[in-house]
Short mmCIF file of C-alpha atoms in Angstrom, two decimals:
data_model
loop_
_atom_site.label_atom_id
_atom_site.label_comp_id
_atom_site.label_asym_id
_atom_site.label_seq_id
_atom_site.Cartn_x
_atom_site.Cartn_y
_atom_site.Cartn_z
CA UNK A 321 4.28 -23.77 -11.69
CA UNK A 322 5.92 -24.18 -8.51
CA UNK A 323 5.91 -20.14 -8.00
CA UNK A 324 1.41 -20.93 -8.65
CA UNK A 325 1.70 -22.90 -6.13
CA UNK A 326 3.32 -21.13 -3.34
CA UNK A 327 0.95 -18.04 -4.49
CA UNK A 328 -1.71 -20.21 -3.98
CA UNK A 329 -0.77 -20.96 -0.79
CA UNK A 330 -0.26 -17.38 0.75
CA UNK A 331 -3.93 -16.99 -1.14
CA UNK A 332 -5.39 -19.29 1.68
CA UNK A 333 -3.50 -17.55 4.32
CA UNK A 334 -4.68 -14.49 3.61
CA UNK A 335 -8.65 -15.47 2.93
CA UNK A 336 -8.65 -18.04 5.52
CA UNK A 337 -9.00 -14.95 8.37
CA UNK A 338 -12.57 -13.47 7.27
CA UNK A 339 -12.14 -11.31 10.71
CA UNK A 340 -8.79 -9.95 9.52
CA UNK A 341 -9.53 -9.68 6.24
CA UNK A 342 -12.52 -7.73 6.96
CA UNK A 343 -10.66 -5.52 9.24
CA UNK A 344 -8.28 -4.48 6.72
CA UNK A 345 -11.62 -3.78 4.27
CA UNK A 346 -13.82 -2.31 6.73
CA UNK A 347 -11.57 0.26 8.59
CA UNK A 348 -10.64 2.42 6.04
CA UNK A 349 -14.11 2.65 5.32
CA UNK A 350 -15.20 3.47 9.14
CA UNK A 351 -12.00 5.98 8.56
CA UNK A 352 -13.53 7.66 5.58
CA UNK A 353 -17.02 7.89 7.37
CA UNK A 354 -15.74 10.04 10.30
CA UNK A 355 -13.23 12.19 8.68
CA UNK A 356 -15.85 13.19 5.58
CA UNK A 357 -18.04 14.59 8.59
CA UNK A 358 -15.40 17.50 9.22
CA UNK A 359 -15.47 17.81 5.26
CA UNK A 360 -17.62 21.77 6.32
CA UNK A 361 -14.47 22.82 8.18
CA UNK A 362 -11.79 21.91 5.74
CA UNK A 363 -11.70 20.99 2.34
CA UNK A 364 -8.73 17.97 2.79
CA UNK A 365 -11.46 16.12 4.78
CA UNK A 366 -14.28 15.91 1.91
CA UNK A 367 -14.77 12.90 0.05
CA UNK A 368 -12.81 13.92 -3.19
CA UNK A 369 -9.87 14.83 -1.49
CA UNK A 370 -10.01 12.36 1.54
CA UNK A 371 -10.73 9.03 0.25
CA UNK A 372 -7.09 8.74 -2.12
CA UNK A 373 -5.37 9.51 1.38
CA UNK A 374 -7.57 6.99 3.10
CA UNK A 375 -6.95 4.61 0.56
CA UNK A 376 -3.13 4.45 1.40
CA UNK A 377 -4.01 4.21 4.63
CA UNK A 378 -5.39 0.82 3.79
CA UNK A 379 -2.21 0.18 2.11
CA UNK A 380 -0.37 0.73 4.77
CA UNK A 381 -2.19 -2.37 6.77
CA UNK A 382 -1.50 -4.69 3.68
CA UNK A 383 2.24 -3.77 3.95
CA UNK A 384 2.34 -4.56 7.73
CA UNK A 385 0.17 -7.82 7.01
CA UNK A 386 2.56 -8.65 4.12
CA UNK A 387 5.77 -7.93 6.18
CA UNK A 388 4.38 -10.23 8.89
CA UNK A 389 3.64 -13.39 7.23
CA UNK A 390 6.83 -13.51 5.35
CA UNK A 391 8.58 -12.44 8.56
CA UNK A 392 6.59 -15.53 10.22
CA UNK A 393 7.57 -17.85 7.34
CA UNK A 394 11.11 -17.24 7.48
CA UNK A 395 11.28 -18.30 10.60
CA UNK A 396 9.84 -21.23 10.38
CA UNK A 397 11.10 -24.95 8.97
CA UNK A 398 8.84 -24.33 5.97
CA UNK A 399 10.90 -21.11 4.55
CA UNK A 400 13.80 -23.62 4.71
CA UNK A 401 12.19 -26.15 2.57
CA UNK A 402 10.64 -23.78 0.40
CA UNK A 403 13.96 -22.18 -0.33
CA UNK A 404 15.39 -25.55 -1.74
CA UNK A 405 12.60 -25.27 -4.65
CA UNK A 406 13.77 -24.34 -8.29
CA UNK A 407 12.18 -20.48 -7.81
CA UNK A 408 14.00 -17.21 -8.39
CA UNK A 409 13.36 -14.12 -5.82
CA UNK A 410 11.56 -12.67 -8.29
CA UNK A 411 9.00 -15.98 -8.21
CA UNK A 412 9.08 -15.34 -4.13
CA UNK A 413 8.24 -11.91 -4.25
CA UNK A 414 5.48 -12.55 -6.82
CA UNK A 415 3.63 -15.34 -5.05
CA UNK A 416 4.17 -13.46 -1.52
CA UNK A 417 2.99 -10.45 -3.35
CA UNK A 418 0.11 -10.91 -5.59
CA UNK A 419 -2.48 -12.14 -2.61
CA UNK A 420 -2.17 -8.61 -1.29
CA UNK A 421 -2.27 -6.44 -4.14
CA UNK A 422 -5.37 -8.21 -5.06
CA UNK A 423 -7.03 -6.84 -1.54
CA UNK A 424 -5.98 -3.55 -2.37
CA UNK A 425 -8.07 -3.51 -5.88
CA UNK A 426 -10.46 -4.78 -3.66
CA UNK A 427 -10.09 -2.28 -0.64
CA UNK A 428 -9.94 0.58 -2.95
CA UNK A 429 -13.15 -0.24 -4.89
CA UNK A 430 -15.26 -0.99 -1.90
CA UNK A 431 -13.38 2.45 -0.60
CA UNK A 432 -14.38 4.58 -4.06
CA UNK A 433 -17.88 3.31 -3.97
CA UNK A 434 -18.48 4.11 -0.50
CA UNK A 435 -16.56 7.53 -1.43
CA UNK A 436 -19.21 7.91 -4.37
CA UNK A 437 -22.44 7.58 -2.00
CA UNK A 438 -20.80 10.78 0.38
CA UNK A 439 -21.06 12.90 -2.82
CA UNK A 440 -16.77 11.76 -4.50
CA UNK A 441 -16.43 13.58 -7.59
CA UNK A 442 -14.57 12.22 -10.42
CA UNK A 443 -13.62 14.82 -13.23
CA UNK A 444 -10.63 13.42 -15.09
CA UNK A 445 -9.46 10.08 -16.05
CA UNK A 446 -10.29 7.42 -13.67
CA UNK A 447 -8.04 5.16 -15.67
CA UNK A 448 -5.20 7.83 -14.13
CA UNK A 449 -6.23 7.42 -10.73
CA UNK A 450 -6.73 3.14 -11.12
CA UNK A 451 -3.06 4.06 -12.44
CA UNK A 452 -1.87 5.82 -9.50
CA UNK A 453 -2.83 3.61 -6.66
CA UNK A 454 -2.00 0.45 -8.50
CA UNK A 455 1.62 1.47 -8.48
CA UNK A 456 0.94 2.76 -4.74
CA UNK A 457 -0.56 -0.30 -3.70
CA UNK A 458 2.87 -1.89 -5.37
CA UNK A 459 5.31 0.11 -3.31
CA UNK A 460 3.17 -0.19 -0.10
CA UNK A 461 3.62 -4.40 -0.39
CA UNK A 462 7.04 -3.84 -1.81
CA UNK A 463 7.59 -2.39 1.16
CA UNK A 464 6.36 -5.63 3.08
CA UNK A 465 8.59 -7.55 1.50
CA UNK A 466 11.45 -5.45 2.09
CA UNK A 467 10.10 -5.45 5.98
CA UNK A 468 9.79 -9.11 6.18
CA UNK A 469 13.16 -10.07 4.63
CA UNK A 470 14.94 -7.48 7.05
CA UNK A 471 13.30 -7.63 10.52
CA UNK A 472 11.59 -10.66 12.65
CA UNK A 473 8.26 -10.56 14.08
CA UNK A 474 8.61 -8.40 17.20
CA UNK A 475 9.56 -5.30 15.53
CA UNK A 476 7.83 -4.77 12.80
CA UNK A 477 4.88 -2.99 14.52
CA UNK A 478 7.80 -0.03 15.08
CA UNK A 479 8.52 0.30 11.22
CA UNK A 480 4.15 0.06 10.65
CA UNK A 481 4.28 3.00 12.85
CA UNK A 482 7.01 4.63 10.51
CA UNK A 483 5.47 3.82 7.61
CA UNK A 484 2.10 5.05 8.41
CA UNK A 485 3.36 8.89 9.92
CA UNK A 486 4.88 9.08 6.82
CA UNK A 487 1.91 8.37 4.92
CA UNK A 488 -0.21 10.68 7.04
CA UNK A 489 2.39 13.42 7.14
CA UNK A 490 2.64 12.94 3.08
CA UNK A 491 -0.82 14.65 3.12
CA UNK A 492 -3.17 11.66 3.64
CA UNK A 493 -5.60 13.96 5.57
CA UNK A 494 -3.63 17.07 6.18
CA UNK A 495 -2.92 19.59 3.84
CA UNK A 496 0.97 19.75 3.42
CA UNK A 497 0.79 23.59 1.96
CA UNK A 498 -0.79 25.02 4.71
CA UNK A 499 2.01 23.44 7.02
CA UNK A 500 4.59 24.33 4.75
CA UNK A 501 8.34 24.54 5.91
CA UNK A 502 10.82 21.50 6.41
CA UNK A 503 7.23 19.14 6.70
CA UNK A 504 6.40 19.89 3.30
CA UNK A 505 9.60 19.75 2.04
CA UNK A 506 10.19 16.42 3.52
CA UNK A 507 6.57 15.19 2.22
CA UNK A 508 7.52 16.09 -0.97
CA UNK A 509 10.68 14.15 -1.34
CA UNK A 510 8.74 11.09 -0.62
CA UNK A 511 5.90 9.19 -2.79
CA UNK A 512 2.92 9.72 -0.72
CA UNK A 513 2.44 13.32 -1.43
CA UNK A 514 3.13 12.97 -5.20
CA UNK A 515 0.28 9.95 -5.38
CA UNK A 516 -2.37 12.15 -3.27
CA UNK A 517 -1.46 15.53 -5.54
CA UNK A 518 -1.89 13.21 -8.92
CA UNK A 519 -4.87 11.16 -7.63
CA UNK A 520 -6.45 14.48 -5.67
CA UNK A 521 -5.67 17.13 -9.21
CA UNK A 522 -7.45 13.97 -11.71
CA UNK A 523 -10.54 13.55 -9.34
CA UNK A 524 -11.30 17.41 -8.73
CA UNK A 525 -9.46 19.52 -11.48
CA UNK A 526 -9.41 17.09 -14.02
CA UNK A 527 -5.80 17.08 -14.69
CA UNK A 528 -4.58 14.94 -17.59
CA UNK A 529 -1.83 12.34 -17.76
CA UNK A 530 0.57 15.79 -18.75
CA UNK A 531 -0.39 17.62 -15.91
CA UNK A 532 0.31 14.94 -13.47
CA UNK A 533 3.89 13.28 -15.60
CA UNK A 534 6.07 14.93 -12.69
CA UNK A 535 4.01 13.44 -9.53
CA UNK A 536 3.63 10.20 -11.59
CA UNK A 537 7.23 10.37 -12.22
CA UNK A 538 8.21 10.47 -8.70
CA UNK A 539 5.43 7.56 -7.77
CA UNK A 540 6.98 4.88 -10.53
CA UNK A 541 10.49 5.71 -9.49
CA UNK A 542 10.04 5.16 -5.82
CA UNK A 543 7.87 1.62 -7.25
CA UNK A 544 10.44 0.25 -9.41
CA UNK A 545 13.54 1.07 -6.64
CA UNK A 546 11.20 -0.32 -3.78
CA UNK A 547 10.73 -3.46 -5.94
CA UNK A 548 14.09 -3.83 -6.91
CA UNK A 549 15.28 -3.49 -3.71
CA UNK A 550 13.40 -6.39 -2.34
CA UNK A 551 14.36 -8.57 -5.07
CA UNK A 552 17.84 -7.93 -4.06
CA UNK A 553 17.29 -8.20 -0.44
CA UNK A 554 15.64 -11.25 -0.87
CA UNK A 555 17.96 -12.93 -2.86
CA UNK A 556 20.46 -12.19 -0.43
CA UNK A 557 18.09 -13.67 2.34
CA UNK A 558 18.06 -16.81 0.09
CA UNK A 559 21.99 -17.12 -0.18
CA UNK A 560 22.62 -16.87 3.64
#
């Protein structure tokens, strides 16, 4: 109950900024507008292909949002009190966690829907891609939590920047085969490229789940270790 509670609570924080909040909605969208307008020059920039890499863009602002306001709270007199409560770190990631995943359903339907209007096809499974970007949407705000439990407030705009090159550089609107070399071999050791190449090879070839296992592989590995890890950081955050 008392994990409800403190859920609740990071609920208000995060709808009680409308201007925020609609920042985080709306610019992926503005995103998607301008880059599906070079969509004649090169295929990674029409709608079928851009919007999944767009859509982790937007993931990337809910990980720095998340990483901030648990940054903020620990250092404040509340984190203190809170931490005297009968809840696990599993119960403090949830409840700092949930608020934010549920923007990202919400990001990447406004997102797909705007996507659909600029001419987004969907041939396979959309099941598969709700599948894909859930467990993206996971890692990004595992990610936040790992953020916030390591670093105070001031530098956390350096790791957003981190976070987001490697997102773009993952393929989010550039196509890592035509840059090939040590970028696409780096890209390719890390999530982002495997979520685009599942999401991107459902929505236009119409792959199946066993034509995507490897990428999806690779995307629920890096989850489950990125959500692990932030249980145990945070536990240890809780101890000191």
């Amino acid at each position: 109950m008392r994990s409800l509670e403190l859920a609740r609570r990071n609920f208000k924080e995060v709808w009680r900024d409308p201007l925020s909040l609609g920042i985080t909605i709306a610019l992926p969208v503005v995103l998607l507008l301008i880059f599906q307008a070079f969509g004649e020059f090169e295929d990674i920039f029409k709608p079928t292909a851009l919007t999944p890499g767009i859509a982790l863009f937007g993931f990337v602002m809910l990980m720095f949002s998340s990483a901030m306001i648990l940054s903020r709270d620990r250092e404040d007199a509340l984190f203190a009190r809170l931490l005297t409560a009968p809840l696990s770190a599993r119960d403090f990631i949830a409840a700092y966690s949930l608020p934010y995943v549920s923007v990202a359903i919400i990001q990447g339907v406004v997102l797909f829907v705007i996507g659909g209007f600029l001419g987004l096809e969907m041939n396979g499974s959309v099941l598969l891609v709700i599948l894909v970007l859930f467990l993206m949407a996971v890692l990004y705000v595992g990610l936040g939590m790992i953020l916030g439990s390591l670093l105070a407030v001031a530098p956390m705009s350096g790791a957003y920047a981190v976070v987001l090159l490697l997102t773009i550089f993952g393929g989010a609107w550039m196509d890592l085969e035509q840059i090939g070399g040590a970028f696409q071999s780096a890209g390719n050791a890390l999530p982002f490229a495997h979520a685009l190449d599942a999401t991107r090879n459902i929505m236009i070839d119409g792959a199946d789940l066993g034509a995507i296992g490897t990428d999806l592989l690779w995307v629920s590995a890096y989850t489950l270790a990125v959500v692990v890890l932030a249980l145990v950081l945070f536990r240890r955050k809780m101890l000191e």
